[in-house]
Structure formats: structure tokens, C-alpha cells
């Protein structure tokens, strides 16, 4: 695995592979890698000639400075894991490399998508995600971009970004990797004690409850039961439990067998905010 820290060096290297008509696959991450990230690397390897991963904790997507300051960093371990999994190239830029002082931030017209769910509770978050992904895309110019369904709304935002910038990069959304308990793997899980990790499995159980009941009960009843279960199992607050159209993310108001539904949850346990989702049909 080759590690690059500057745009110029990685660009020179990738140019040779582009000229040789190799398919470049790209997995952007913020590090603290776990099995979820590894699954993206593996899918990328299976669908590309060259697998490029980036690790960059992107300051512009954190609306909470405390969250940014406490974001787990395990770079030595990450490098070792990527090497072991056969990643070809790791891009490790500094903040000044990706955000040079003379380059202004752009503004992306994400419309409705950034006014709901994560966009509502983390103002500016998706603008920050687009800033960094757009800059990384300009550098890596991948044929294929691999992202996790775990961050469902982020996938929809990136799909919109690719459209806005007329990109030819193909977005491939990979399934959420979970612990045996059902809890979605997340870099933030390391902040939770074992008991809380156990309690947090109620998120997945609630999503499964929604899946089992979507055609049997009114959405309001399912939602109330999910809320009560989360609060009874140690969650101190719930930002949202939302039933949405899986393509547009428009809210589903009542049981509609015609629409494809995704249910999305954001809730906080012991000061750690977790998100998860499940496609119901
Ligand atoms: P992050 O490092 O959290 O920014 O995540 C980098 C990529 O890994 C994103 O595309 C995430 O959606 C994806 N990812 C994070 N957790 C998981 C998971 N449990 N399963 C699959 N993909 C994941």
C-alpha cells in the first residue's frame, strides 16, 4: 500500500493508472476504522482495479466542536488494517492540503434534503460533507465511489452532489455492517461502556419492529412504541424516528403499501449520538 499526503503526488500516481484505463475505486473515511469500513474496502476491491481509501477528519462537517475534538483517532491501527486488507493507496491529507487558505468554500444547493433529519439537527453538516467529498473527487477522480447505507441520508446527498457537479463517478451504496447484537458498527461506539452498547441494541430491535409491523399497524402507533422502547432502554433523547420514501426522503404520513419506505433513527445514549436506518420493503 502506498501512502500519499499531497494532492500533487497522488494525482501523478493515479494519472498513470487512469492512462492505463484502470478502474479507480474510492472509499472516503474519517478513520477509526472498523468492520463497516473494511466491507467498503472489500467491495471496492471486488469492483475496481485500484482501491483508494482516504482518512481525513473533516472539520467543516462538524457542527459541534466538542464532537470534532473527541472524534476517535487510531491512525497507526488504521494503516495496519488497510494494509492487511489489501488497500492499494491511502490518501492522508492535512487540513491545509484540502482547505488551502486561498480556496473559498462552495455552497451547494441541496434543497429539501438538507432541511430534514440530520440536516435539521446538524445545521451545515451536509454542506461540510459536500465540501470535502467534492474536493476529494476532484483529486482522486474515481470511476466508482463506495459509501455505506449506515449513513443513508449522506448517500442521498452525495447522489445529489454528483448530479449537481455533473460527475461521471458511479455511487455504490454498501449494506450496513452490524455487531452480532444488531448494533450498527460505528466509530462512535468506542465511547460507550459495555452495558450501554448492550442497551443501544434497542435501536436495531426497534427498526426490526417497524419492519415487522409496517403493513399491520398505523405508523403513529409503531413510532410511539419505538420511542417508548428507546427511552426505557437508556436513551436520554431522540432527535427523530422518521418513516420516509426511500428515494426522495419525503415523509410517509400513513401506511402506504405502494411506496418503498426507509425508517431512520437518531438518538443519544450517554452523550453519544447514534444513527441507524432500515429499508422496510
Ligand atoms: P466515516 O468514517 O464514519 O465517515 O464513514 C466512512 C464510510 O463508511 C461512510 O460511507 C459510511 O457510511 C461507511 N460506514 C460507516 N459505518 C458503517 C457500517 N456499519 N456499515 C457499512 N458502512 C459503514
mmCIF file of C-alpha atoms in Angstrom, residues 20-152:
data_model
loop_
_atom_site.group_PDB
_atom_site.id
_atom_site.type_symbol
_atom_site.label_atom_id
_atom_site.label_comp_id
_atom_site.label_asym_id
_atom_site.label_seq_id
_atom_site.Cartn_x
_atom_site.Cartn_y
_atom_site.Cartn_z
ATOM 1 C CA UNK A 20 -3.724 2.521 -18.385
ATOM 2 C CA UNK A 21 -7.567 2.568 -18.319
ATOM 3 C CA UNK A 22 -7.755 1.075 -14.855
ATOM 4 C CA UNK A 23 -10.988 1.408 -12.877
ATOM 5 C CA UNK A 24 -10.292 3.518 -9.789
ATOM 6 C CA UNK A 25 -12.496 2.818 -6.756
ATOM 7 C CA UNK A 26 -12.585 5.226 -3.835
ATOM 8 C CA UNK A 27 -13.616 4.838 -0.172
ATOM 9 C CA UNK A 28 -13.576 8.132 1.772
ATOM 10 C CA UNK A 29 -13.441 7.769 5.583
ATOM 11 C CA UNK A 30 -12.692 9.677 8.754
ATOM 12 C CA UNK A 31 -10.595 6.835 10.191
ATOM 13 C CA UNK A 32 -11.127 4.890 13.438
ATOM 14 C CA UNK A 33 -11.753 2.065 11.005
ATOM 15 C CA UNK A 34 -13.969 -0.913 11.825
ATOM 16 C CA UNK A 35 -15.612 -3.827 10.004
ATOM 17 C CA UNK A 36 -18.064 -1.433 8.280
ATOM 18 C CA UNK A 37 -15.200 0.405 6.588
ATOM 19 C CA UNK A 38 -13.482 -2.920 5.800
ATOM 20 C CA UNK A 39 -16.606 -4.109 3.960
ATOM 21 C CA UNK A 40 -16.434 -0.980 1.772
ATOM 22 C CA UNK A 41 -12.752 -1.679 1.019
ATOM 23 C CA UNK A 42 -13.576 -5.287 0.150
ATOM 24 C CA UNK A 43 -16.474 -4.304 -2.122
ATOM 25 C CA UNK A 44 -14.254 -1.676 -3.729
ATOM 26 C CA UNK A 45 -11.509 -4.244 -4.335
ATOM 27 C CA UNK A 46 -14.027 -6.589 -5.945
ATOM 28 C CA UNK A 47 -15.277 -3.842 -8.279
ATOM 29 C CA UNK A 48 -12.153 -1.838 -9.187
ATOM 30 C CA UNK A 49 -8.603 -2.292 -10.470
ATOM 31 C CA UNK A 50 -7.196 0.113 -7.889
ATOM 32 C CA UNK A 51 -8.616 0.727 -4.405
ATOM 33 C CA UNK A 52 -8.019 4.164 -2.918
ATOM 34 C CA UNK A 53 -9.024 4.986 0.668
ATOM 35 C CA UNK A 54 -8.782 8.392 2.312
ATOM 36 C CA UNK A 55 -8.652 9.195 6.015
ATOM 37 C CA UNK A 56 -9.447 12.771 6.942
ATOM 38 C CA UNK A 57 -11.430 14.009 9.932
ATOM 39 C CA UNK A 58 -13.234 16.769 8.104
ATOM 40 C CA UNK A 59 -13.676 19.868 10.320
ATOM 41 C CA UNK A 60 -16.309 21.513 8.088
ATOM 42 C CA UNK A 61 -18.879 18.767 8.680
ATOM 43 C CA UNK A 62 -18.854 19.013 12.474
ATOM 44 C CA UNK A 63 -21.420 21.438 13.797
ATOM 45 C CA UNK A 64 -20.327 20.535 17.347
ATOM 46 C CA UNK A 65 -16.694 21.418 18.160
ATOM 47 C CA UNK A 66 -16.678 19.033 21.084
ATOM 48 C CA UNK A 67 -17.648 16.145 18.778
ATOM 49 C CA UNK A 68 -14.798 17.102 16.409
ATOM 50 C CA UNK A 69 -12.248 17.383 19.257
ATOM 51 C CA UNK A 70 -13.298 13.999 20.649
ATOM 52 C CA UNK A 71 -13.527 12.158 17.324
ATOM 53 C CA UNK A 72 -11.540 8.909 17.830
ATOM 54 C CA UNK A 73 -8.156 8.804 16.046
ATOM 55 C CA UNK A 74 -6.380 5.458 15.612
ATOM 56 C CA UNK A 75 -4.187 6.166 12.602
ATOM 57 C CA UNK A 76 -1.446 3.537 13.196
ATOM 58 C CA UNK A 77 -4.072 0.822 13.636
ATOM 59 C CA UNK A 78 -5.988 2.082 10.573
ATOM 60 C CA UNK A 79 -2.900 1.969 8.343
ATOM 61 C CA UNK A 80 -2.137 -1.560 9.500
ATOM 62 C CA UNK A 81 -5.744 -2.705 8.863
ATOM 63 C CA UNK A 82 -5.871 -1.169 5.358
ATOM 64 C CA UNK A 83 -2.522 -2.774 4.501
ATOM 65 C CA UNK A 84 -3.762 -6.139 5.790
ATOM 66 C CA UNK A 85 -6.989 -5.867 3.747
ATOM 67 C CA UNK A 86 -5.080 -5.161 0.530
ATOM 68 C CA UNK A 87 -5.967 -1.487 0.034
ATOM 69 C CA UNK A 88 -3.698 -0.158 -2.746
ATOM 70 C CA UNK A 89 -3.498 3.555 -1.947
ATOM 71 C CA UNK A 90 -4.128 5.601 1.203
ATOM 72 C CA UNK A 91 -4.599 9.361 0.930
ATOM 73 C CA UNK A 92 -3.819 11.114 4.219
ATOM 74 C CA UNK A 93 -4.080 14.848 3.544
ATOM 75 C CA UNK A 94 -3.572 17.575 6.140
ATOM 76 C CA UNK A 95 -6.304 20.188 6.690
ATOM 77 C CA UNK A 96 -4.264 22.820 4.835
ATOM 78 C CA UNK A 97 -3.805 20.452 1.884
ATOM 79 C CA UNK A 98 -7.576 20.024 1.471
ATOM 80 C CA UNK A 99 -8.564 23.513 2.596
ATOM 81 C CA UNK A 100 -5.880 25.932 1.362
ATOM 82 C CA UNK A 101 -6.478 29.461 2.664
ATOM 83 C CA UNK A 102 -6.924 30.917 -0.821
ATOM 84 C CA UNK A 103 -9.718 28.473 -1.773
ATOM 85 C CA UNK A 104 -13.204 29.672 -0.837
ATOM 86 C CA UNK A 105 -15.814 27.235 0.454
ATOM 87 C CA UNK A 106 -18.556 26.475 -2.068
ATOM 88 C CA UNK A 107 -22.261 26.486 -1.429
ATOM 89 C CA UNK A 108 -24.297 23.518 -2.654
ATOM 90 C CA UNK A 109 -27.966 23.714 -3.496
ATOM 91 C CA UNK A 110 -29.121 20.579 -1.689
ATOM 92 C CA UNK A 111 -32.665 21.880 -1.262
ATOM 93 C CA UNK A 112 -35.130 19.877 0.841
ATOM 94 C CA UNK A 113 -32.511 17.172 1.526
ATOM 95 C CA UNK A 114 -30.538 19.322 3.946
ATOM 96 C CA UNK A 115 -33.556 20.705 5.792
ATOM 97 C CA UNK A 116 -34.643 17.342 7.215
ATOM 98 C CA UNK A 117 -33.334 14.685 9.621
ATOM 99 C CA UNK A 118 -29.533 15.053 10.028
ATOM 100 C CA UNK A 119 -29.686 18.340 8.112
ATOM 101 C CA UNK A 120 -32.161 19.733 10.623
ATOM 102 C CA UNK A 121 -30.321 18.553 13.736
ATOM 103 C CA UNK A 122 -26.792 19.221 12.444
ATOM 104 C CA UNK A 123 -27.015 22.541 10.591
ATOM 105 C CA UNK A 124 -24.303 22.902 7.959
ATOM 106 C CA UNK A 125 -23.291 19.242 8.269
ATOM 107 C CA UNK A 126 -24.130 18.246 4.692
ATOM 108 C CA UNK A 127 -22.561 21.402 3.236
ATOM 109 C CA UNK A 128 -19.365 20.275 5.011
ATOM 110 C CA UNK A 129 -19.724 16.722 3.715
ATOM 111 C CA UNK A 130 -20.127 18.085 0.162
ATOM 112 C CA UNK A 131 -17.130 20.428 0.579
ATOM 113 C CA UNK A 132 -14.834 17.562 1.452
ATOM 114 C CA UNK A 133 -16.257 14.926 -0.912
ATOM 115 C CA UNK A 134 -16.171 17.335 -3.857
ATOM 116 C CA UNK A 135 -12.542 18.246 -3.111
ATOM 117 C CA UNK A 136 -11.604 14.560 -2.756
ATOM 118 C CA UNK A 137 -13.423 13.682 -6.003
ATOM 119 C CA UNK A 138 -11.507 16.398 -7.863
ATOM 120 C CA UNK A 139 -8.231 14.909 -6.617
ATOM 121 C CA UNK A 140 -8.945 11.172 -6.923
ATOM 122 C CA UNK A 141 -11.321 11.336 -9.940
ATOM 123 C CA UNK A 142 -12.640 7.840 -9.153
ATOM 124 C CA UNK A 143 -14.799 5.826 -11.518
ATOM 125 C CA UNK A 144 -16.631 4.367 -8.529
ATOM 126 C CA UNK A 145 -17.360 5.772 -5.092
ATOM 127 C CA UNK A 146 -18.255 3.376 -2.247
ATOM 128 C CA UNK A 147 -20.341 4.595 0.689
ATOM 129 C CA UNK A 148 -22.281 2.904 3.498
ATOM 130 C CA UNK A 149 -26.057 2.680 3.808
ATOM 131 C CA UNK A 150 -25.464 3.278 7.541
ATOM 132 C CA UNK A 151 -25.378 6.989 6.623
ATOM 133 C CA UNK A 152 -28.471 6.794 4.437
#
